[in-house]
Amino acid sequence: MIDKRHKTLGEFIIENQSSFQYSSGELSKLINAIRLAAKVVNHEVNKAGLVDILGGVGETNIQGERQQKLDVFANEKFIQTLKNREIVCGIASEEEDDFISINSSDEQHQNKYVVLIDPLDGSSNIDVNVSVGTIFSIYRRITPVGTPVQLEDFLQPGKNQVAAGYIVYGTSTMLVYTTGFGVNGFTLNPALGTFYLSHPNMQFPENGKIYSVNEGNYVHFLQGVKDYIKYCQEEEGDRPYTSRYIGSLVSDFHRNMIKGGIYMYPKSSVNENGKLRLLYECNPMAFIAEQANGLASGGRHRILDIEPTELHQRVPFFCGSKNMVEKLQEFLDKHYYGK
Ligand code: P6P
């Protein structure tokens, strides 16, 4: 009997394919495409320090952020890999101003899925050799199969996701994803180029002692957030908590899911809707969090219930251990947090 810990991602996908409703194997092919792109991007991320691939290409993306060469590379690789597999009918990316419509070979747009990606999250960390990540979110299209994909196929609430996951390019490279039946983590053996099931059934501890927020913005936060941060710092019971924030959502989220903790990117007088993007950062991470017994709030609404209005819209984001998010929510509700 092969120990579960040595199961490959490929074996896991095949074994679990039948548990995914209406999957005719396309979703499995889609996850496999992401697996391939992850390995290609991982190779470049790991050698970035050696090759002159660092530094911006002088352009900025729609977010007004200076594009790093690895941003551009990762974006191109994921889009190219997804296009080649003819599984998706459309892609939206943090690095693309508008969504990309993919004409299937028979021009009938028979493909049923759309993918939204943040190809390289935390890219400002690339130059200082801190972990970065890729985040992906998958939906079934809602407009008729066989017609060109529309914006409404991408503007679906997060609760409609059929799969979501991230790759963290850290001390080891991991792919963590859910199809609605729990969260599983796979670690890449770079020597073999194979992902192995290293973290089956990942769960947020209900309590945690880590809070992650950019305290440099403290003076700009709403009172409810300020009060929660002070609560974390008070000497009482199992507090004070530890502050851990490395400026890479995927890494902070991943650590908090393993150890227990809460990640916060509140709105503020500087970022009136927060900084994180709903469609390809908050929704996929919220789907994973809830599948791992955690919670994800936008301040007043469950993240997965928010009806999107724009492709690159931003929302406040509070996500992690159930009891920590609920405690934060008490402070926010007391001060009537905005939408
Ligand atoms: P700040 C990276 O740009 C990112 O989107 C997340 O990965 C990260 O948690 C956050 O922004 C960092 O933002 O304003 O604290 O530097």
Coordinates of N, CA and C in Angstrom, one line a residue, residues 218-305:
Y218 N -1.6 51.8 10.2 CA -2.5 51.8 11.4 C -3.3 53.1 11.5
V219 N -2.6 54.3 11.4 CA -3.3 55.5 11.6 C -4.4 55.8 10.6
H220 N -4.4 55.0 9.5 CA -5.5 55.2 8.5 C -6.6 54.3 8.6
F221 N -6.5 53.3 9.5 CA -7.5 52.3 9.7 C -8.8 52.8 10.4
L222 N -9.9 52.2 10.1 CA -11.2 52.5 10.9 C -11.0 52.1 12.3
Q223 N -11.8 52.6 13.2 CA -11.6 52.4 14.7 C -11.7 50.9 15.0
G224 N -12.6 50.2 14.4 CA -12.9 48.8 14.7 C -11.6 48.0 14.5
V225 N -10.9 48.3 13.4 CA -9.6 47.6 13.1 C -8.6 47.9 14.1
K226 N -8.5 49.2 14.4 CA -7.5 49.7 15.4 C -7.7 49.0 16.7
D227 N -9.0 48.9 17.1 CA -9.3 48.3 18.4 C -9.0 46.8 18.4
Y228 N -9.2 46.1 17.3 CA -8.8 44.7 17.2 C -7.3 44.5 17.3
I229 N -6.5 45.3 16.6 CA -5.1 45.2 16.7 C -4.6 45.4 18.1
K230 N -5.2 46.4 18.8 CA -4.8 46.6 20.2 C -5.2 45.4 21.1
Y231 N -6.4 44.8 20.8 CA -6.8 43.6 21.5 C -5.7 42.5 21.3
C232 N -5.2 42.4 20.1 CA -4.2 41.3 19.8 C -2.9 41.6 20.6
Q233 N -2.7 42.9 20.9 CA -1.4 43.2 21.6 C -1.5 43.3 23.1
E234 N -2.7 43.2 23.6 CA -2.9 43.2 25.1 C -2.4 42.0 25.8
E235 N -1.9 42.2 27.0 CA -1.5 41.0 27.8 C -2.7 40.4 28.5
E236 N -3.2 39.3 28.0 CA -4.3 38.7 28.7 C -4.5 37.3 28.1
G237 N -4.8 36.3 28.9 CA -5.0 34.9 28.4 C -3.8 34.5 27.5
D238 N -4.1 34.1 26.3 CA -3.0 33.6 25.4 C -2.5 34.8 24.6
R239 N -2.8 36.0 24.9 CA -2.2 37.2 24.2 C -1.1 37.8 25.1
P240 N -0.2 38.6 24.5 CA -0.3 39.2 23.2 C 0.0 38.1 22.1
Y241 N -0.6 38.3 20.9 CA -0.3 37.5 19.8 C 1.0 37.9 19.1
T242 N 1.4 37.2 18.1 CA 2.6 37.6 17.4 C 2.2 38.2 16.1
S243 N 2.9 39.3 15.7 CA 2.7 39.9 14.4 C 3.6 39.3 13.3
R244 N 3.1 38.8 12.2 CA 3.9 38.3 11.2 C 3.3 38.8 9.8
Y245 N 4.1 39.5 9.1 CA 3.5 40.1 7.8 C 4.7 40.2 6.8
I246 N 4.7 39.4 5.7 CA 5.9 39.5 4.9 C 5.5 40.2 3.5
G247 N 4.3 40.7 3.4 CA 4.0 41.4 2.2 C 3.7 40.5 1.0
S248 N 3.4 39.3 1.3 CA 3.1 38.3 0.2 C 1.9 37.5 0.7
L249 N 0.7 37.9 0.2 CA -0.6 37.3 0.6 C -0.5 35.8 0.7
V250 N 0.0 35.1 -0.4 CA 0.0 33.7 -0.4 C 0.9 33.1 0.7
S251 N 2.0 33.7 1.0 CA 2.9 33.2 2.0 C 2.3 33.4 3.4
D252 N 1.7 34.6 3.6 CA 1.1 34.9 5.0 C -0.1 34.0 5.2
F253 N -0.9 33.8 4.1 CA -2.1 33.0 4.2 C -1.7 31.5 4.5
H254 N -0.7 31.0 3.8 CA -0.2 29.6 3.9 C 0.3 29.4 5.3
R255 N 1.1 30.3 5.8 CA 1.6 30.1 7.2 C 0.5 30.1 8.2
N256 N -0.4 31.0 8.0 CA -1.5 31.1 9.0 C -2.5 29.9 8.9
M257 N -2.6 29.3 7.8 CA -3.5 28.1 7.7 C -2.8 27.0 8.4
I258 N -1.5 26.9 8.4 CA -0.8 25.8 9.1 C -0.7 26.0 10.6
K259 N -0.4 27.3 11.0 CA -0.2 27.6 12.4 C -1.4 28.2 13.1
G260 N -2.3 28.7 12.4 CA -3.4 29.5 13.0 C -3.1 30.9 13.0
G261 N -4.0 31.7 12.4 CA -3.8 33.2 12.4 C -4.8 33.9 11.5
I262 N -4.7 35.2 11.5 CA -5.6 36.0 10.7 C -4.8 37.0 9.8
Y263 N -5.2 37.1 8.6 CA -4.6 38.1 7.6 C -5.6 39.2 7.4
M264 N -5.1 40.4 7.5 CA -6.0 41.6 7.3 C -5.5 42.6 6.3
Y265 N -6.3 42.9 5.3 CA -6.0 44.1 4.5 C -7.2 45.0 4.5
P266 N -7.3 45.9 5.5 CA -8.5 46.7 5.6 C -8.6 47.8 4.6
K267 N -9.8 48.4 4.5 CA -9.8 49.6 3.7 C -9.3 50.7 4.7
S268 N -9.0 51.8 4.1 CA -8.4 52.9 5.0 C -8.6 54.2 4.2
S269 N -8.1 55.3 4.9 CA -8.2 56.6 4.2 C -7.2 56.6 3.0
V270 N -6.3 55.7 3.0 CA -5.3 55.6 1.9 C -5.9 54.7 0.8
N271 N -6.4 53.5 1.2 CA -7.0 52.6 0.2 C -8.5 52.4 0.6
E272 N -9.3 53.3 -0.1 CA -10.7 53.3 0.3 C -11.5 52.0 0.2
N273 N -11.0 51.1 -0.7 CA -11.7 49.8 -0.8 C -10.7 48.7 -0.4
G274 N -9.6 49.1 0.3 CA -8.6 48.1 0.5 C -7.7 48.0 -0.7
K275 N -6.8 47.0 -0.7 CA -5.9 46.9 -1.8 C -6.1 45.6 -2.6
L276 N -6.5 44.5 -2.0 CA -6.6 43.3 -2.7 C -7.8 43.2 -3.6
R277 N -7.6 42.4 -4.7 CA -8.6 42.3 -5.8 C -9.5 41.2 -5.5
L278 N -10.8 41.5 -5.6 CA -11.8 40.5 -5.2 C -11.7 39.2 -6.1
L279 N -11.6 39.4 -7.4 CA -11.9 38.2 -8.3 C -10.7 37.2 -8.3
Y280 N -9.5 37.7 -8.2 CA -8.4 36.7 -8.4 C -7.4 36.7 -7.2
E281 N -7.8 37.4 -6.1 CA -7.1 37.2 -4.8 C -8.0 36.8 -3.7
C282 N -9.0 37.7 -3.4 CA -9.8 37.4 -2.2 C -10.8 36.2 -2.4
N283 N -11.4 36.1 -3.6 CA -12.4 35.0 -3.8 C -11.7 33.6 -3.7
P284 N -10.6 33.4 -4.5 CA -10.0 32.1 -4.3 C -9.4 31.8 -3.0
M285 N -8.8 32.8 -2.3 CA -8.3 32.5 -0.9 C -9.5 32.3 0.0
A286 N -10.6 33.0 -0.2 CA -11.8 32.8 0.7 C -12.3 31.4 0.5
F287 N -12.4 30.9 -0.7 CA -12.9 29.6 -1.0 C -12.1 28.5 -0.3
I288 N -10.7 28.7 -0.4 CA -9.8 27.8 0.3 C -10.0 27.9 1.8
A289 N -10.1 29.1 2.3 CA -10.2 29.3 3.8 C -11.4 28.6 4.3
E290 N -12.6 28.8 3.6 CA -13.8 28.2 4.1 C -13.8 26.6 4.0
Q291 N -13.1 26.2 2.9 CA -13.0 24.7 2.8 C -12.0 24.1 3.8
A292 N -11.2 25.0 4.4 CA -10.3 24.6 5.5 C -10.7 25.0 6.8
N293 N -12.1 25.1 7.0 CA -12.7 25.4 8.3 C -12.3 26.8 8.8
G294 N -11.9 27.7 7.9 CA -11.6 29.1 8.3 C -12.8 30.0 7.8
L295 N -12.6 31.4 7.9 CA -13.6 32.3 7.5 C -12.9 33.4 6.7
A296 N -13.7 34.1 5.8 CA -13.2 35.2 5.0 C -14.3 36.3 4.9
S297 N -14.0 37.5 5.5 CA -15.0 38.5 5.5 C -14.4 39.8 4.8
G298 N -15.4 40.5 4.2 CA -15.0 41.8 3.6 C -15.2 43.0 4.5
G299 N -15.6 42.6 5.8 CA -15.8 43.7 6.8 C -17.3 43.6 7.2
R300 N -18.2 43.6 6.2 CA -19.6 43.4 6.6 C -20.3 42.3 5.8
H301 N -19.6 41.7 4.9 CA -20.2 40.6 4.1 C -19.2 39.5 4.0
R302 N -19.7 38.3 3.9 CA -18.9 37.1 3.6 C -18.3 37.4 2.2
I303 N -17.0 37.2 2.1 CA -16.4 37.5 0.8 C -17.1 36.8 -0.4
L304 N -17.4 35.5 -0.1 CA -17.9 34.7 -1.2 C -19.3 35.1 -1.7
D305 N -20.0 35.9 -0.9 CA -21.3 36.4 -1.2 C -21.3 37.7 -2.0

